[in-house]
Amino acid sequence: MNTRKVIKKRLVLKKSVRNFITRVLITVIIFLVGMILVKSDSKIKATILDCVYDNNFEFTKIKKFYQKYFGNILSIDQLAVNEQSVFKEKLSYEKANTFLDGVKLTVENNYMVPVLESGIVIFMGEKEGYGNTVVIEQIDGIDVYYSNISTDGIKLYDYVEKGTLLGEAKNRKLYLVFQKDGEFLNYKKYI
């Protein structure tokens, strides 16, 4: 009886590894074909540059497409060890006021800003009227601007988990802006 379980686990593991390797190879082939097309045709290169750099490039659409046709990124999720974050916080503030396209929150001194929803960092830099800003495209497709913060250890295109530390608010002020498909959303629904 125990040998059947061991054999079954080995077969499942073998199948999972084979599926993972196949997915990686398909992804590499698609990437290489795309790079060859970009290198050989300037119109394709211009189109890609326009889509990625000039327009709002949505990683969530790529993720949905990938999951639809290839399944989850890793099919061996059960084998992975879950990492536990030391910093798991929720947003807290003393006062909220409408500000430009979003909200200005009054927070505690040295407030550690948590990520509201998991996503990819798609912008880091100065935004007029807001100061130092990090924009995260959340897994639900909403872009969230976290402004007036100092960040350490976060880089462009990093994947950040919900509740993890993004940075520290400056001067007891945190600005948040919520945007989807170029339209600014009412902050009250999200904080």
PDB file of C-alpha atoms in Angstrom:
ATOM      1  CA  MET A   1       0.000   0.000   0.000  1.00  0.00           C
ATOM      2  CA  ASN A   2       2.790   2.449   0.899  1.00  0.00           C
ATOM      3  CA  THR A   3       4.727   1.647  -2.262  1.00  0.00           C
ATOM      4  CA  ARG A   4       1.688   2.607  -4.376  1.00  0.00           C
ATOM      5  CA  LYS A   5       1.541   5.991  -2.658  1.00  0.00           C
ATOM      6  CA  VAL A   6       5.261   6.552  -3.193  1.00  0.00           C
ATOM      7  CA  ILE A   7       5.000   5.556  -6.864  1.00  0.00           C
ATOM      8  CA  LYS A   8       1.953   7.790  -7.326  1.00  0.00           C
ATOM      9  CA  LYS A   9       3.748  10.761  -5.714  1.00  0.00           C
ATOM     10  CA  ARG A  10       6.772  10.205  -7.949  1.00  0.00           C
ATOM     11  CA  LEU A  11       4.571  10.086 -11.050  1.00  0.00           C
ATOM     12  CA  VAL A  12       2.776  13.283 -10.041  1.00  0.00           C
ATOM     13  CA  LEU A  13       6.129  14.984  -9.368  1.00  0.00           C
ATOM     14  CA  LYS A  14       7.553  13.762 -12.669  1.00  0.00           C
ATOM     15  CA  LYS A  15       4.482  15.008 -14.557  1.00  0.00           C
ATOM     16  CA  SER A  16       4.604  18.368 -12.775  1.00  0.00           C
ATOM     17  CA  VAL A  17       8.288  18.839 -13.585  1.00  0.00           C
ATOM     18  CA  ARG A  18       7.695  17.852 -17.222  1.00  0.00           C
ATOM     19  CA  ASN A  19       4.782  20.330 -17.492  1.00  0.00           C
ATOM     20  CA  PHE A  20       6.879  23.075 -15.933  1.00  0.00           C
ATOM     21  CA  ILE A  21       9.789  22.487 -18.320  1.00  0.00           C
ATOM     22  CA  THR A  22       7.385  22.452 -21.291  1.00  0.00           C
ATOM     23  CA  ARG A  23       5.863  25.769 -20.216  1.00  0.00           C
ATOM     24  CA  VAL A  24       9.287  27.332 -19.760  1.00  0.00           C
ATOM     25  CA  LEU A  25      10.395  26.155 -23.203  1.00  0.00           C
ATOM     26  CA  ILE A  26       7.209  27.483 -24.842  1.00  0.00           C
ATOM     27  CA  THR A  27       7.709  30.835 -23.097  1.00  0.00           C
ATOM     28  CA  VAL A  28      11.346  31.009 -24.249  1.00  0.00           C
ATOM     29  CA  ILE A  29      10.365  30.150 -27.831  1.00  0.00           C
ATOM     30  CA  ILE A  30       7.639  32.822 -27.867  1.00  0.00           C
ATOM     31  CA  PHE A  31      10.095  35.360 -26.447  1.00  0.00           C
ATOM     32  CA  LEU A  32      12.779  34.475 -28.996  1.00  0.00           C
ATOM     33  CA  VAL A  33      10.342  34.657 -31.927  1.00  0.00           C
ATOM     34  CA  GLY A  34       9.192  38.053 -30.654  1.00  0.00           C
ATOM     35  CA  MET A  35      12.777  39.287 -30.382  1.00  0.00           C
ATOM     36  CA  ILE A  36      13.579  38.064 -33.909  1.00  0.00           C
ATOM     37  CA  LEU A  37      10.512  39.884 -35.259  1.00  0.00           C
ATOM     38  CA  VAL A  38      11.488  43.080 -33.419  1.00  0.00           C
ATOM     39  CA  LYS A  39      15.038  42.881 -34.747  1.00  0.00           C
ATOM     40  CA  SER A  40      13.990  42.199 -38.351  1.00  0.00           C
ATOM     41  CA  ASP A  41      11.032  44.591 -38.779  1.00  0.00           C
ATOM     42  CA  SER A  42      11.133  48.221 -37.643  1.00  0.00           C
ATOM     43  CA  LYS A  43       7.310  48.560 -37.854  1.00  0.00           C
ATOM     44  CA  ILE A  44       6.858  45.757 -35.293  1.00  0.00           C
ATOM     45  CA  LYS A  45       9.529  47.343 -33.109  1.00  0.00           C
ATOM     46  CA  ALA A  46       7.749  50.721 -33.264  1.00  0.00           C
ATOM     47  CA  THR A  47       4.403  49.076 -32.428  1.00  0.00           C
ATOM     48  CA  ILE A  48       5.848  47.257 -29.422  1.00  0.00           C
ATOM     49  CA  LEU A  49       7.625  50.381 -28.162  1.00  0.00           C
ATOM     50  CA  ASP A  50       4.376  52.317 -28.502  1.00  0.00           C
ATOM     51  CA  CYS A  51       2.393  49.653 -26.616  1.00  0.00           C
ATOM     52  CA  VAL A  52       4.931  49.163 -23.832  1.00  0.00           C
ATOM     53  CA  TYR A  53       6.375  52.634 -23.278  1.00  0.00           C
ATOM     54  CA  ASP A  54       3.814  55.137 -24.544  1.00  0.00           C
ATOM     55  CA  ASN A  55       0.584  53.429 -23.484  1.00  0.00           C
ATOM     56  CA  ASN A  56      -0.387  51.806 -20.212  1.00  0.00           C
ATOM     57  CA  PHE A  57       1.032  48.282 -20.525  1.00  0.00           C
ATOM     58  CA  GLU A  58      -1.129  45.881 -18.504  1.00  0.00           C
ATOM     59  CA  PHE A  59       0.646  42.858 -17.060  1.00  0.00           C
ATOM     60  CA  THR A  60      -2.651  41.462 -15.795  1.00  0.00           C
ATOM     61  CA  LYS A  61      -3.797  40.837 -19.383  1.00  0.00           C
ATOM     62  CA  ILE A  62      -0.638  38.844 -20.090  1.00  0.00           C
ATOM     63  CA  LYS A  63      -1.129  36.869 -16.882  1.00  0.00           C
ATOM     64  CA  LYS A  64      -4.779  36.066 -17.767  1.00  0.00           C
ATOM     65  CA  PHE A  65      -3.777  35.037 -21.313  1.00  0.00           C
ATOM     66  CA  TYR A  66      -0.967  32.834 -19.981  1.00  0.00           C
ATOM     67  CA  GLN A  67      -3.222  31.177 -17.399  1.00  0.00           C
ATOM     68  CA  LYS A  68      -5.954  30.606 -19.980  1.00  0.00           C
ATOM     69  CA  TYR A  69      -3.689  28.754 -22.410  1.00  0.00           C
ATOM     70  CA  PHE A  70      -0.914  27.377 -20.198  1.00  0.00           C
ATOM     71  CA  GLY A  71      -2.419  27.164 -16.693  1.00  0.00           C
ATOM     72  CA  ASN A  72      -0.769  28.496 -13.565  1.00  0.00           C
ATOM     73  CA  ILE A  73       2.834  29.553 -13.857  1.00  0.00           C
ATOM     74  CA  LEU A  74       3.957  26.740 -11.573  1.00  0.00           C
ATOM     75  CA  SER A  75       1.954  23.547 -11.380  1.00  0.00           C
ATOM     76  CA  ILE A  76       4.066  22.297  -8.499  1.00  0.00           C
ATOM     77  CA  ASP A  77       2.679  24.836  -6.008  1.00  0.00           C
ATOM     78  CA  GLN A  78       2.082  22.104  -3.446  1.00  0.00           C
ATOM     79  CA  LEU A  79       5.810  21.383  -3.331  1.00  0.00           C
ATOM     80  CA  ALA A  80       6.870  24.989  -2.746  1.00  0.00           C
ATOM     81  CA  VAL A  81       7.478  26.179   0.779  1.00  0.00           C
ATOM     82  CA  ASN A  82       5.383  29.210   1.639  1.00  0.00           C
ATOM     83  CA  GLU A  83       7.434  32.174   2.796  1.00  0.00           C
ATOM     84  CA  GLN A  84       5.998  34.167   5.650  1.00  0.00           C
ATOM     85  CA  SER A  85       6.515  37.926   5.562  1.00  0.00           C
ATOM     86  CA  VAL A  86       7.554  39.626   8.777  1.00  0.00           C
ATOM     87  CA  PHE A  87       5.602  42.778   7.824  1.00  0.00           C
ATOM     88  CA  LYS A  88       1.897  42.030   7.232  1.00  0.00           C
ATOM     89  CA  GLU A  89      -0.038  45.223   7.767  1.00  0.00           C
ATOM     90  CA  LYS A  90      -3.248  46.865   6.613  1.00  0.00           C
ATOM     91  CA  LEU A  91      -3.659  50.509   5.717  1.00  0.00           C
ATOM     92  CA  SER A  92      -4.375  52.758   8.715  1.00  0.00           C
ATOM     93  CA  TYR A  93      -4.750  56.522   8.809  1.00  0.00           C
ATOM     94  CA  GLU A  94      -6.101  59.327  10.959  1.00  0.00           C
ATOM     95  CA  LYS A  95      -7.808  61.488   8.329  1.00  0.00           C
ATOM     96  CA  ALA A  96      -8.635  61.294   4.592  1.00  0.00           C
ATOM     97  CA  ASN A  97      -9.194  64.287   2.302  1.00  0.00           C
ATOM     98  CA  THR A  98      -9.766  64.444  -1.449  1.00  0.00           C
ATOM     99  CA  PHE A  99      -6.588  65.633  -3.212  1.00  0.00           C
ATOM    100  CA  LEU A 100      -6.179  66.173  -6.987  1.00  0.00           C
ATOM    101  CA  ASP A 101      -7.140  62.806  -8.567  1.00  0.00           C
ATOM    102  CA  GLY A 102      -7.064  60.766  -5.360  1.00  0.00           C
ATOM    103  CA  VAL A 103      -6.831  61.109  -1.607  1.00  0.00           C
ATOM    104  CA  LYS A 104      -4.409  62.585   0.932  1.00  0.00           C
ATOM    105  CA  LEU A 105      -4.158  60.493   4.085  1.00  0.00           C
ATOM    106  CA  THR A 106      -2.809  61.815   7.354  1.00  0.00           C
ATOM    107  CA  VAL A 107      -0.799  59.005   8.956  1.00  0.00           C
ATOM    108  CA  GLU A 108       1.441  58.482  11.987  1.00  0.00           C
ATOM    109  CA  ASN A 109       5.063  59.640  12.120  1.00  0.00           C
ATOM    110  CA  ASN A 110       7.370  57.210  10.306  1.00  0.00           C
ATOM    111  CA  TYR A 111       4.341  55.326   8.954  1.00  0.00           C
ATOM    112  CA  MET A 112       5.298  52.118   7.143  1.00  0.00           C
ATOM    113  CA  VAL A 113       3.139  51.916   3.991  1.00  0.00           C
ATOM    114  CA  PRO A 114       1.680  48.476   3.194  1.00  0.00           C
ATOM    115  CA  VAL A 115       0.841  47.277  -0.319  1.00  0.00           C
ATOM    116  CA  LEU A 116      -2.958  47.260  -0.656  1.00  0.00           C
ATOM    117  CA  GLU A 117      -3.126  44.443  -3.234  1.00  0.00           C
ATOM    118  CA  SER A 118      -0.501  42.236  -4.880  1.00  0.00           C
ATOM    119  CA  GLY A 119       0.862  43.441  -8.200  1.00  0.00           C
ATOM    120  CA  ILE A 120       3.808  44.631 -10.290  1.00  0.00           C
ATOM    121  CA  VAL A 121       5.695  47.907  -9.819  1.00  0.00           C
ATOM    122  CA  ILE A 122       5.265  49.698 -13.169  1.00  0.00           C
ATOM    123  CA  PHE A 123       6.571  53.186 -12.274  1.00  0.00           C
ATOM    124  CA  MET A 124       8.980  54.740  -9.799  1.00  0.00           C
ATOM    125  CA  GLY A 125       9.790  58.446  -9.772  1.00  0.00           C
ATOM    126  CA  GLU A 126       8.433  61.942  -9.284  1.00  0.00           C
ATOM    127  CA  LYS A 127       4.822  62.837 -10.131  1.00  0.00           C
ATOM    128  CA  GLU A 128       3.886  66.523 -10.237  1.00  0.00           C
ATOM    129  CA  GLY A 129       1.940  67.526  -7.146  1.00  0.00           C
ATOM    130  CA  TYR A 130       2.549  64.202  -5.404  1.00  0.00           C
ATOM    131  CA  GLY A 131       6.319  63.841  -4.959  1.00  0.00           C
ATOM    132  CA  ASN A 132       8.128  60.507  -4.994  1.00  0.00           C
ATOM    133  CA  THR A 133       5.645  57.970  -6.377  1.00  0.00           C
ATOM    134  CA  VAL A 134       5.454  54.216  -6.853  1.00  0.00           C
ATOM    135  CA  VAL A 135       2.737  52.914  -9.177  1.00  0.00           C
ATOM    136  CA  ILE A 136       1.638  49.300  -8.758  1.00  0.00           C
ATOM    137  CA  GLU A 137      -0.538  47.527 -11.300  1.00  0.00           C
ATOM    138  CA  GLN A 138      -2.566  45.256  -9.057  1.00  0.00           C
ATOM    139  CA  ILE A 139      -3.683  41.776 -10.053  1.00  0.00           C
ATOM    140  CA  ASP A 140      -7.218  43.148 -10.489  1.00  0.00           C
ATOM    141  CA  GLY A 141      -5.991  45.579 -13.192  1.00  0.00           C
ATOM    142  CA  ILE A 142      -6.202  48.731 -11.063  1.00  0.00           C
ATOM    143  CA  ASP A 143      -3.152  51.002 -10.980  1.00  0.00           C
ATOM    144  CA  VAL A 144      -2.474  52.457  -7.526  1.00  0.00           C
ATOM    145  CA  TYR A 145      -0.208  55.465  -7.074  1.00  0.00           C
ATOM    146  CA  TYR A 146       1.533  55.514  -3.668  1.00  0.00           C
ATOM    147  CA  SER A 147       2.997  59.017  -3.315  1.00  0.00           C
ATOM    148  CA  ASN A 148       5.124  60.999  -0.878  1.00  0.00           C
ATOM    149  CA  ILE A 149       7.000  57.896   0.234  1.00  0.00           C
ATOM    150  CA  SER A 150      10.617  56.832   0.492  1.00  0.00           C
ATOM    151  CA  THR A 151      11.313  53.329  -0.776  1.00  0.00           C
ATOM    152  CA  ASP A 152      14.227  50.999  -0.179  1.00  0.00           C
ATOM    153  CA  GLY A 153      14.650  47.610  -1.762  1.00  0.00           C
ATOM    154  CA  ILE A 154      11.845  48.029  -4.319  1.00  0.00           C
ATOM    155  CA  LYS A 155      12.763  48.096  -7.997  1.00  0.00           C
ATOM    156  CA  LEU A 156      10.859  48.650 -11.207  1.00  0.00           C
ATOM    157  CA  TYR A 157       8.963  45.499 -12.325  1.00  0.00           C
ATOM    158  CA  ASP A 158       9.227  43.852  -8.891  1.00  0.00           C
ATOM    159  CA  TYR A 159       6.249  41.734  -7.873  1.00  0.00           C
ATOM    160  CA  VAL A 160       4.982  42.850  -4.464  1.00  0.00           C
ATOM    161  CA  GLU A 161       2.599  40.929  -2.214  1.00  0.00           C
ATOM    162  CA  LYS A 162      -0.455  42.349  -0.468  1.00  0.00           C
ATOM    163  CA  GLY A 163       0.361  43.622   3.027  1.00  0.00           C
ATOM    164  CA  THR A 164       4.124  43.785   2.527  1.00  0.00           C
ATOM    165  CA  LEU A 165       6.190  46.902   3.200  1.00  0.00           C
ATOM    166  CA  LEU A 166       6.387  49.348   0.283  1.00  0.00           C
ATOM    167  CA  GLY A 167       8.105  52.269   1.996  1.00  0.00           C
ATOM    168  CA  GLU A 168       7.816  54.990   4.596  1.00  0.00           C
ATOM    169  CA  ALA A 169       5.460  57.995   4.344  1.00  0.00           C
ATOM    170  CA  LYS A 170       7.116  61.427   4.542  1.00  0.00           C
ATOM    171  CA  ASN A 171       5.776  64.303   6.663  1.00  0.00           C
ATOM    172  CA  ARG A 172       2.801  62.252   7.926  1.00  0.00           C
ATOM    173  CA  LYS A 173       1.181  62.443   4.456  1.00  0.00           C
ATOM    174  CA  LEU A 174       0.421  59.598   2.066  1.00  0.00           C
ATOM    175  CA  TYR A 175      -1.231  60.239  -1.299  1.00  0.00           C
ATOM    176  CA  LEU A 176      -3.128  57.445  -3.047  1.00  0.00           C
ATOM    177  CA  VAL A 177      -4.613  57.510  -6.546  1.00  0.00           C
ATOM    178  CA  PHE A 178      -6.629  54.663  -8.080  1.00  0.00           C
ATOM    179  CA  GLN A 179      -6.839  54.365 -11.859  1.00  0.00           C
ATOM    180  CA  LYS A 180      -8.167  51.785 -14.313  1.00  0.00           C
ATOM    181  CA  ASP A 181      -8.156  52.018 -18.116  1.00  0.00           C
ATOM    182  CA  GLY A 182      -7.131  55.695 -17.941  1.00  0.00           C
ATOM    183  CA  GLU A 183     -10.031  56.663 -15.640  1.00  0.00           C
ATOM    184  CA  PHE A 184      -9.515  57.809 -12.056  1.00  0.00           C
ATOM    185  CA  LEU A 185     -11.589  55.866  -9.532  1.00  0.00           C
ATOM    186  CA  ASN A 186     -13.238  56.956  -6.288  1.00  0.00           C
ATOM    187  CA  TYR A 187     -10.769  56.162  -3.500  1.00  0.00           C
ATOM    188  CA  LYS A 188     -13.519  55.447  -0.937  1.00  0.00           C
ATOM    189  CA  LYS A 189     -14.174  52.053  -2.504  1.00  0.00           C
ATOM    190  CA  TYR A 190     -10.537  50.938  -2.093  1.00  0.00           C
ATOM    191  CA  ILE A 191      -9.295  52.151   1.288  1.00  0.00           C
TER     192      ILE A 191
END
